């Protein structure tokens, strides 16, 4: 055991953790660290059967030897200057994280929060499979369920906020934990967008499934913008829109449980319907907050000569795959002989979100 530790002494503790996880078929991944800086806990008594190259399972190499070597040099760097986060949510999360025992793995917190969003998605899929439940003359989702959805959404948001704090609190942060956290975040974009769609639906007072498809892509591109910044600047600037949207969505669910979906039929102001407000808020937040701040952060790095990539091609490379996915999916919608988006909107959104999440984790 001592000889093996000495042989691995030139590598970071995070690499040791990864290799040991392979020996346990990655089953203990959820107990080995979380989001944040490199370096994590290790278990000297754990069995080790490292593969000859990288991190593999079931004959497939998920992390190459080159990627493992990169973990040794990686340092997590993030900036969160959102007033809502700084003055409201972070003090709240700092209190919540103290409730968790120190033996609770940060990755397990991350995964539990994600599962709550998945549960909300399938709960709405049962009561509103085709997004007509909120339309007039249709059987609505029971009001009490909106309370459950709202509370679970806020709990999921809270767990996503405290997982990194738990990792730093227990000194169990690893680069793979950050990848796990942000990978699930990229997938979660689809779940919460599609779930909130059920409050309006696609009836006469809702928005069409194609409009929702475009709004989903606005959210997905907003997500990828923050990681495009990190790819070019080395710093993850946490987007303001995420915190605002999660708090707003949770409130909308609770309000819906009180007033019913019929309240959203009425104009918000003059002749502006709530569906128009919903659409305007998503697009407006992306164009007036997310995009300008991303460009501003990129320009600051350019001015200070701290950009990681000099050529325009390298700088824009993270957008290539998402744009290709958007183009191909949109062509599929227009060329589909069975009108797939109208016939199976929920499955189509799920496919888009899953493919996007796969692309996102590869950008990391």
Coordinates of C-alpha atoms in Angstrom, one line a residue:
X1 CA 0.0 0.0 0.0
X2 CA 2.8 2.4 1.0
X3 CA 4.8 1.6 -2.2
X4 CA 1.7 2.3 -4.4
X5 CA 1.1 5.6 -2.7
X6 CA 4.8 6.6 -3.3
X7 CA 4.5 5.6 -7.0
X8 CA 1.5 8.0 -7.3
X9 CA 3.0 10.8 -5.3
X10 CA 3.7 12.9 -8.4
X11 CA 0.0 13.1 -9.2
X12 CA -2.7 15.1 -7.5
X13 CA -5.0 13.6 -4.9
X14 CA -7.9 14.1 -7.3
X15 CA -6.3 11.7 -9.8
X16 CA -5.9 9.1 -7.0
X17 CA -9.6 9.5 -6.3
X18 CA -10.5 9.0 -9.9
X19 CA -8.4 5.9 -10.3
X20 CA -9.8 4.4 -7.2
X21 CA -13.3 5.1 -8.4
X22 CA -12.6 3.1 -11.5
X23 CA -11.6 0.2 -9.3
X24 CA -15.1 0.4 -7.6
X25 CA -16.9 0.7 -11.0
X26 CA -17.4 4.4 -10.2
X27 CA -20.2 3.5 -7.8
X28 CA -18.7 5.7 -5.1
X29 CA -18.4 8.7 -7.3
X30 CA -21.3 10.3 -5.5
X31 CA -19.3 10.0 -2.2
X32 CA -15.9 11.5 -3.4
X33 CA -15.9 15.2 -3.7
X34 CA -17.7 18.1 -5.4
X35 CA -17.5 21.3 -7.2
X36 CA -14.6 23.6 -6.7
X37 CA -10.8 23.6 -6.6
X38 CA -8.7 20.6 -7.3
X39 CA -7.9 18.2 -4.4
X40 CA -10.1 15.8 -2.7
X41 CA -10.5 13.1 0.0
X42 CA -9.1 9.7 -0.5
X43 CA -9.6 6.4 1.3
X44 CA -6.4 4.5 1.9
X45 CA -8.2 1.2 2.5
X46 CA -10.2 1.3 -0.8
X47 CA -9.3 -1.2 -3.5
X48 CA -7.5 0.0 -6.5
X49 CA -7.4 -1.4 -10.0
X50 CA -6.4 1.5 -12.2
X51 CA -6.7 1.1 -16.0
X52 CA -3.5 1.4 -18.0
X53 CA -4.5 4.7 -19.6
X54 CA -7.4 6.8 -18.3
X55 CA -10.6 6.4 -16.4
X56 CA -12.7 3.6 -17.8
X57 CA -15.8 1.6 -17.1
X58 CA -17.4 -1.3 -18.9
X59 CA -14.7 -1.2 -21.5
X60 CA -15.2 2.4 -22.4
X61 CA -12.7 5.1 -21.5
X62 CA -14.5 8.1 -20.2
X63 CA -11.5 10.2 -19.1
X64 CA -8.2 9.8 -21.0
X65 CA -4.7 9.9 -19.5
X66 CA -4.2 13.4 -21.0
X67 CA -7.4 14.6 -19.4
X68 CA -6.4 13.1 -16.0
X69 CA -3.0 14.9 -16.3
X70 CA -4.9 18.2 -16.9
X71 CA -6.7 17.7 -13.6
X72 CA -3.4 18.1 -11.8
X73 CA -3.0 21.7 -13.2
X74 CA -6.7 22.7 -12.9
X75 CA -7.8 25.4 -10.5
X76 CA -11.5 26.4 -10.1
X77 CA -12.1 30.1 -10.6
X78 CA -15.6 31.7 -10.5
X79 CA -17.1 35.1 -10.0
X80 CA -20.6 35.7 -8.7
X81 CA -21.6 39.4 -8.5
X82 CA -25.3 39.0 -8.8
X83 CA -26.9 41.2 -6.0
X84 CA -29.7 38.5 -5.5
X85 CA -27.0 35.9 -4.9
X86 CA -24.7 38.0 -2.8
X87 CA -27.2 39.6 -0.4
X88 CA -30.0 37.0 -0.3
X89 CA -29.2 33.6 -1.6
X90 CA -25.6 33.1 -0.4
X91 CA -26.4 34.1 3.2
X92 CA -29.3 31.7 3.0
X93 CA -27.1 28.9 1.6
X94 CA -24.4 29.5 4.2
X95 CA -27.1 28.8 6.8
X96 CA -28.5 25.7 5.0
X97 CA -25.2 24.0 4.4
X98 CA -24.5 23.9 8.2
X99 CA -27.5 21.5 8.4
X100 CA -25.8 18.9 6.4
X101 CA -23.4 16.5 8.2
X102 CA -19.8 16.6 7.1
X103 CA -19.9 13.0 5.8
X104 CA -22.6 13.9 3.2
X105 CA -20.9 14.0 -0.2
X106 CA -21.3 17.2 -2.3
X107 CA -21.9 15.2 -5.4
X108 CA -24.8 13.5 -3.7
X109 CA -26.3 16.9 -2.9
X110 CA -25.9 17.9 -6.6
X111 CA -27.5 14.7 -7.8
X112 CA -30.5 14.9 -5.4
X113 CA -31.2 18.4 -6.5
X114 CA -31.1 17.3 -10.1
X115 CA -33.5 14.4 -9.4
X116 CA -36.1 16.8 -8.0
X117 CA -36.2 18.6 -11.3
X118 CA -36.5 15.3 -13.1
X119 CA -39.3 14.4 -10.8
X120 CA -41.1 17.6 -11.6
X121 CA -40.7 17.0 -15.3
X122 CA -42.2 13.5 -15.2
X123 CA -45.0 14.7 -12.8
X124 CA -46.1 17.2 -15.3
X125 CA -45.6 14.7 -18.1
X126 CA -48.3 12.5 -16.3
X127 CA -50.8 15.3 -15.7
X128 CA -50.0 17.4 -18.8
X129 CA -48.4 15.1 -21.5
X130 CA -49.2 17.3 -24.5
X131 CA -49.2 20.7 -22.9
X132 CA -52.9 21.3 -23.2
X133 CA -53.9 20.9 -19.5
X134 CA -53.7 24.7 -18.9
X135 CA -55.9 25.5 -21.9
X136 CA -59.6 26.5 -21.5
X137 CA -62.1 23.6 -21.6
X138 CA -59.4 21.1 -20.6
X139 CA -58.8 19.2 -17.4
X140 CA -56.2 21.3 -15.5
X141 CA -53.3 20.2 -13.3
X142 CA -54.6 20.0 -9.7
X143 CA -53.7 23.3 -7.9
X144 CA -52.1 21.4 -5.0
X145 CA -49.6 19.9 -7.3
X146 CA -48.3 23.3 -8.2
X147 CA -47.3 23.8 -4.6
X148 CA -45.3 20.6 -4.7
X149 CA -43.6 21.6 -8.0
X150 CA -42.8 25.0 -6.7
X151 CA -41.3 23.8 -3.4
X152 CA -39.3 21.0 -5.2
X153 CA -38.0 23.5 -7.7
X154 CA -36.8 25.9 -5.0
X155 CA -35.2 23.0 -3.0
X156 CA -33.4 21.9 -6.1
X157 CA -32.1 25.4 -6.6
X158 CA -31.0 25.5 -3.0
X159 CA -29.2 22.2 -3.3
X160 CA -27.4 23.5 -6.4
X161 CA -26.3 26.5 -4.4
X162 CA -25.0 24.6 -1.4
X163 CA -23.2 21.6 -3.1
X164 CA -20.1 23.7 -3.8
X165 CA -20.1 25.1 -0.2
X166 CA -20.3 21.6 1.2
X167 CA -17.3 20.6 -1.0
X168 CA -15.2 23.5 0.3
X169 CA -16.5 23.0 3.8
X170 CA -15.4 19.3 3.8
X171 CA -12.3 19.9 1.7
X172 CA -13.5 17.4 -0.8
X173 CA -13.5 19.5 -4.0
X174 CA -12.4 17.9 -7.2
X175 CA -12.4 19.0 -10.9
X176 CA -14.6 16.0 -11.7
X177 CA -17.1 17.3 -9.1
X178 CA -17.3 20.6 -10.9
X179 CA -17.8 18.7 -14.2
X180 CA -20.5 16.6 -12.6
X181 CA -22.3 19.7 -11.2
X182 CA -22.1 21.8 -14.4
X183 CA -23.0 18.8 -16.6
X184 CA -26.2 18.3 -14.6
X185 CA -26.9 22.0 -14.7
X186 CA -26.7 22.0 -18.5
X187 CA -29.2 19.2 -18.6
X188 CA -31.4 20.8 -16.0
X189 CA -32.0 23.8 -18.3
X190 CA -34.4 21.6 -20.4
X191 CA -36.2 20.2 -17.4
X192 CA -37.2 23.5 -15.7
X193 CA -38.0 25.3 -19.0
X194 CA -40.3 22.5 -20.2
X195 CA -41.9 22.1 -16.7
X196 CA -42.8 25.8 -16.4
X197 CA -44.3 25.6 -19.9
X198 CA -47.2 23.7 -18.4
X199 CA -48.4 26.8 -16.5
X200 CA -49.3 28.4 -19.9
X201 CA -49.4 25.4 -22.3
X202 CA -50.1 25.7 -26.0
X203 CA -53.8 26.4 -25.9
X204 CA -55.4 29.6 -27.1
X205 CA -53.9 31.5 -24.2
X206 CA -50.5 29.9 -24.4
X207 CA -47.6 29.8 -26.7
X208 CA -47.0 27.3 -29.5
X209 CA -44.6 24.4 -29.1
X210 CA -42.3 25.9 -31.7
X211 CA -42.1 29.2 -29.8
X212 CA -41.2 27.2 -26.7
X213 CA -38.6 25.3 -28.7
X214 CA -37.0 28.7 -29.6
X215 CA -37.2 29.9 -26.0
X216 CA -35.6 26.7 -24.9
X217 CA -32.7 27.4 -27.2
X218 CA -32.4 31.0 -25.8
X219 CA -31.9 29.5 -22.4
X220 CA -29.4 26.9 -23.7
X221 CA -27.4 29.5 -25.5
X222 CA -27.5 31.7 -22.4
X223 CA -26.0 28.8 -20.4
X224 CA -23.3 28.1 -23.0
X225 CA -22.3 31.8 -23.0
X226 CA -21.0 31.6 -19.4
X227 CA -18.9 28.6 -20.3
X228 CA -17.7 30.3 -23.4
X229 CA -16.5 33.1 -21.1
X230 CA -14.7 30.5 -19.0
X231 CA -13.2 28.8 -22.0
X232 CA -11.7 32.2 -23.1
X233 CA -10.9 33.9 -19.8
X234 CA -10.3 31.0 -17.5
X235 CA -13.0 32.4 -15.1
X236 CA -16.6 31.2 -14.8
X237 CA -18.8 34.3 -14.5
X238 CA -22.0 33.0 -13.0
X239 CA -25.0 34.4 -15.0
X240 CA -27.4 36.7 -13.3
X241 CA -30.4 35.3 -15.2
X242 CA -30.1 31.9 -13.5
X243 CA -30.8 33.0 -9.9
X244 CA -33.5 35.5 -11.0
X245 CA -35.3 32.8 -13.1
X246 CA -35.2 30.1 -10.4
X247 CA -36.7 32.4 -7.8
X248 CA -39.3 33.7 -10.3
X249 CA -40.3 30.3 -11.5
X250 CA -40.7 29.0 -7.9
X251 CA -43.0 32.0 -7.1
X252 CA -45.0 31.4 -10.3
X253 CA -45.7 27.8 -9.3
X254 CA -46.8 28.9 -5.8
X255 CA -49.0 31.7 -7.2
X256 CA -50.5 29.3 -9.7
X257 CA -51.5 26.9 -6.9
X258 CA -53.4 29.8 -5.3
X259 CA -55.1 31.5 -8.2
X260 CA -55.2 28.6 -10.7
X261 CA -54.1 28.6 -14.3
X262 CA -57.1 30.6 -15.3
X263 CA -55.5 33.7 -13.8
X264 CA -52.9 33.6 -16.6
X265 CA -55.7 34.0 -19.2
X266 CA -56.2 37.6 -18.2
X267 CA -54.0 40.5 -19.6
X268 CA -51.1 41.5 -17.5
X269 CA -51.2 45.1 -18.5
X270 CA -53.4 46.7 -21.2
X271 CA -53.6 43.9 -23.8
X272 CA -50.3 42.2 -22.9
X273 CA -51.0 38.6 -21.8
X274 CA -48.9 36.8 -19.3
X275 CA -47.7 34.4 -22.0
X276 CA -46.2 37.5 -23.8
X277 CA -44.6 38.6 -20.5
X278 CA -43.1 35.1 -20.1
X279 CA -41.7 35.2 -23.6
X280 CA -40.4 38.8 -23.3
X281 CA -38.7 38.1 -20.0
X282 CA -36.7 35.1 -21.3
X283 CA -35.6 36.9 -24.5
X284 CA -35.1 40.2 -22.8
X285 CA -33.0 38.8 -20.0
X286 CA -30.8 37.0 -22.6
X287 CA -30.3 40.1 -24.8
X288 CA -30.1 42.8 -22.2
X289 CA -28.3 41.0 -19.3
X290 CA -26.6 37.7 -20.2
X291 CA -25.2 38.6 -23.7
X292 CA -23.9 42.1 -22.8
X293 CA -22.3 40.9 -19.6
X294 CA -20.6 38.0 -21.4
X295 CA -19.2 40.4 -24.1
X296 CA -18.1 42.8 -21.4
X297 CA -16.2 40.1 -19.5
X298 CA -14.6 38.9 -22.7
X299 CA -13.6 42.5 -23.6
X300 CA -12.0 43.0 -20.2
X301 CA -9.9 39.9 -20.7
X302 CA -9.0 41.1 -24.1
X303 CA -7.9 44.5 -22.8
X304 CA -5.8 43.0 -20.0
X305 CA -4.3 40.5 -22.5
X306 CA -5.4 37.5 -20.4
X307 CA -7.4 35.7 -23.1
X308 CA -6.6 32.0 -23.3
X309 CA -7.1 31.9 -27.1
X310 CA -5.8 34.4 -29.7
X311 CA -7.5 33.4 -32.9
X312 CA -11.2 34.1 -33.6
X313 CA -11.7 30.5 -34.7
X314 CA -10.4 29.1 -31.3
X315 CA -12.4 31.7 -29.4
X316 CA -15.7 30.8 -31.1
X317 CA -15.1 27.1 -31.2
X318 CA -17.4 26.3 -28.2
X319 CA -20.4 27.6 -30.2
X320 CA -19.8 25.2 -33.2
X321 CA -21.5 22.1 -31.9
X322 CA -24.5 23.8 -30.2
X323 CA -25.2 25.8 -33.4
X324 CA -24.9 22.6 -35.4
X325 CA -27.3 20.9 -33.1
X326 CA -29.8 23.8 -33.4
X327 CA -29.6 23.8 -37.2
X328 CA -30.1 20.1 -37.5
X329 CA -33.0 20.0 -35.0
X330 CA -34.7 22.9 -36.7
X331 CA -34.3 21.3 -40.1
X332 CA -35.8 18.1 -38.6
X333 CA -38.8 20.1 -37.4
X334 CA -39.5 21.6 -40.8
X335 CA -38.8 18.5 -42.8
X336 CA -40.5 16.0 -40.6
X337 CA -43.2 14.2 -42.5
X338 CA -45.0 13.3 -39.2
X339 CA -44.7 16.9 -37.8
X340 CA -42.7 15.6 -34.9
X341 CA -42.7 18.7 -32.8
X342 CA -46.4 19.0 -32.8
X343 CA -46.9 15.3 -32.3
X344 CA -44.3 14.7 -29.6
X345 CA -43.1 18.0 -28.2
X346 CA -42.1 16.7 -24.8
X347 CA -39.9 13.9 -26.2
X348 CA -38.4 16.3 -28.8
X349 CA -37.5 18.8 -26.0
X350 CA -36.0 16.0 -24.0
X351 CA -33.9 14.9 -27.0
X352 CA -32.6 18.4 -27.6
X353 CA -31.8 19.0 -23.9
X354 CA -30.0 15.7 -23.6
X355 CA -27.9 16.2 -26.7
X356 CA -27.0 19.7 -25.6
X357 CA -25.9 18.5 -22.2
X358 CA -23.6 16.0 -23.9
X359 CA -22.1 18.8 -25.9
X360 CA -21.8 21.0 -22.9
X361 CA -19.8 18.5 -20.8
X362 CA -17.4 18.0 -23.7
X363 CA -16.8 21.8 -23.9
X364 CA -15.5 21.5 -20.3

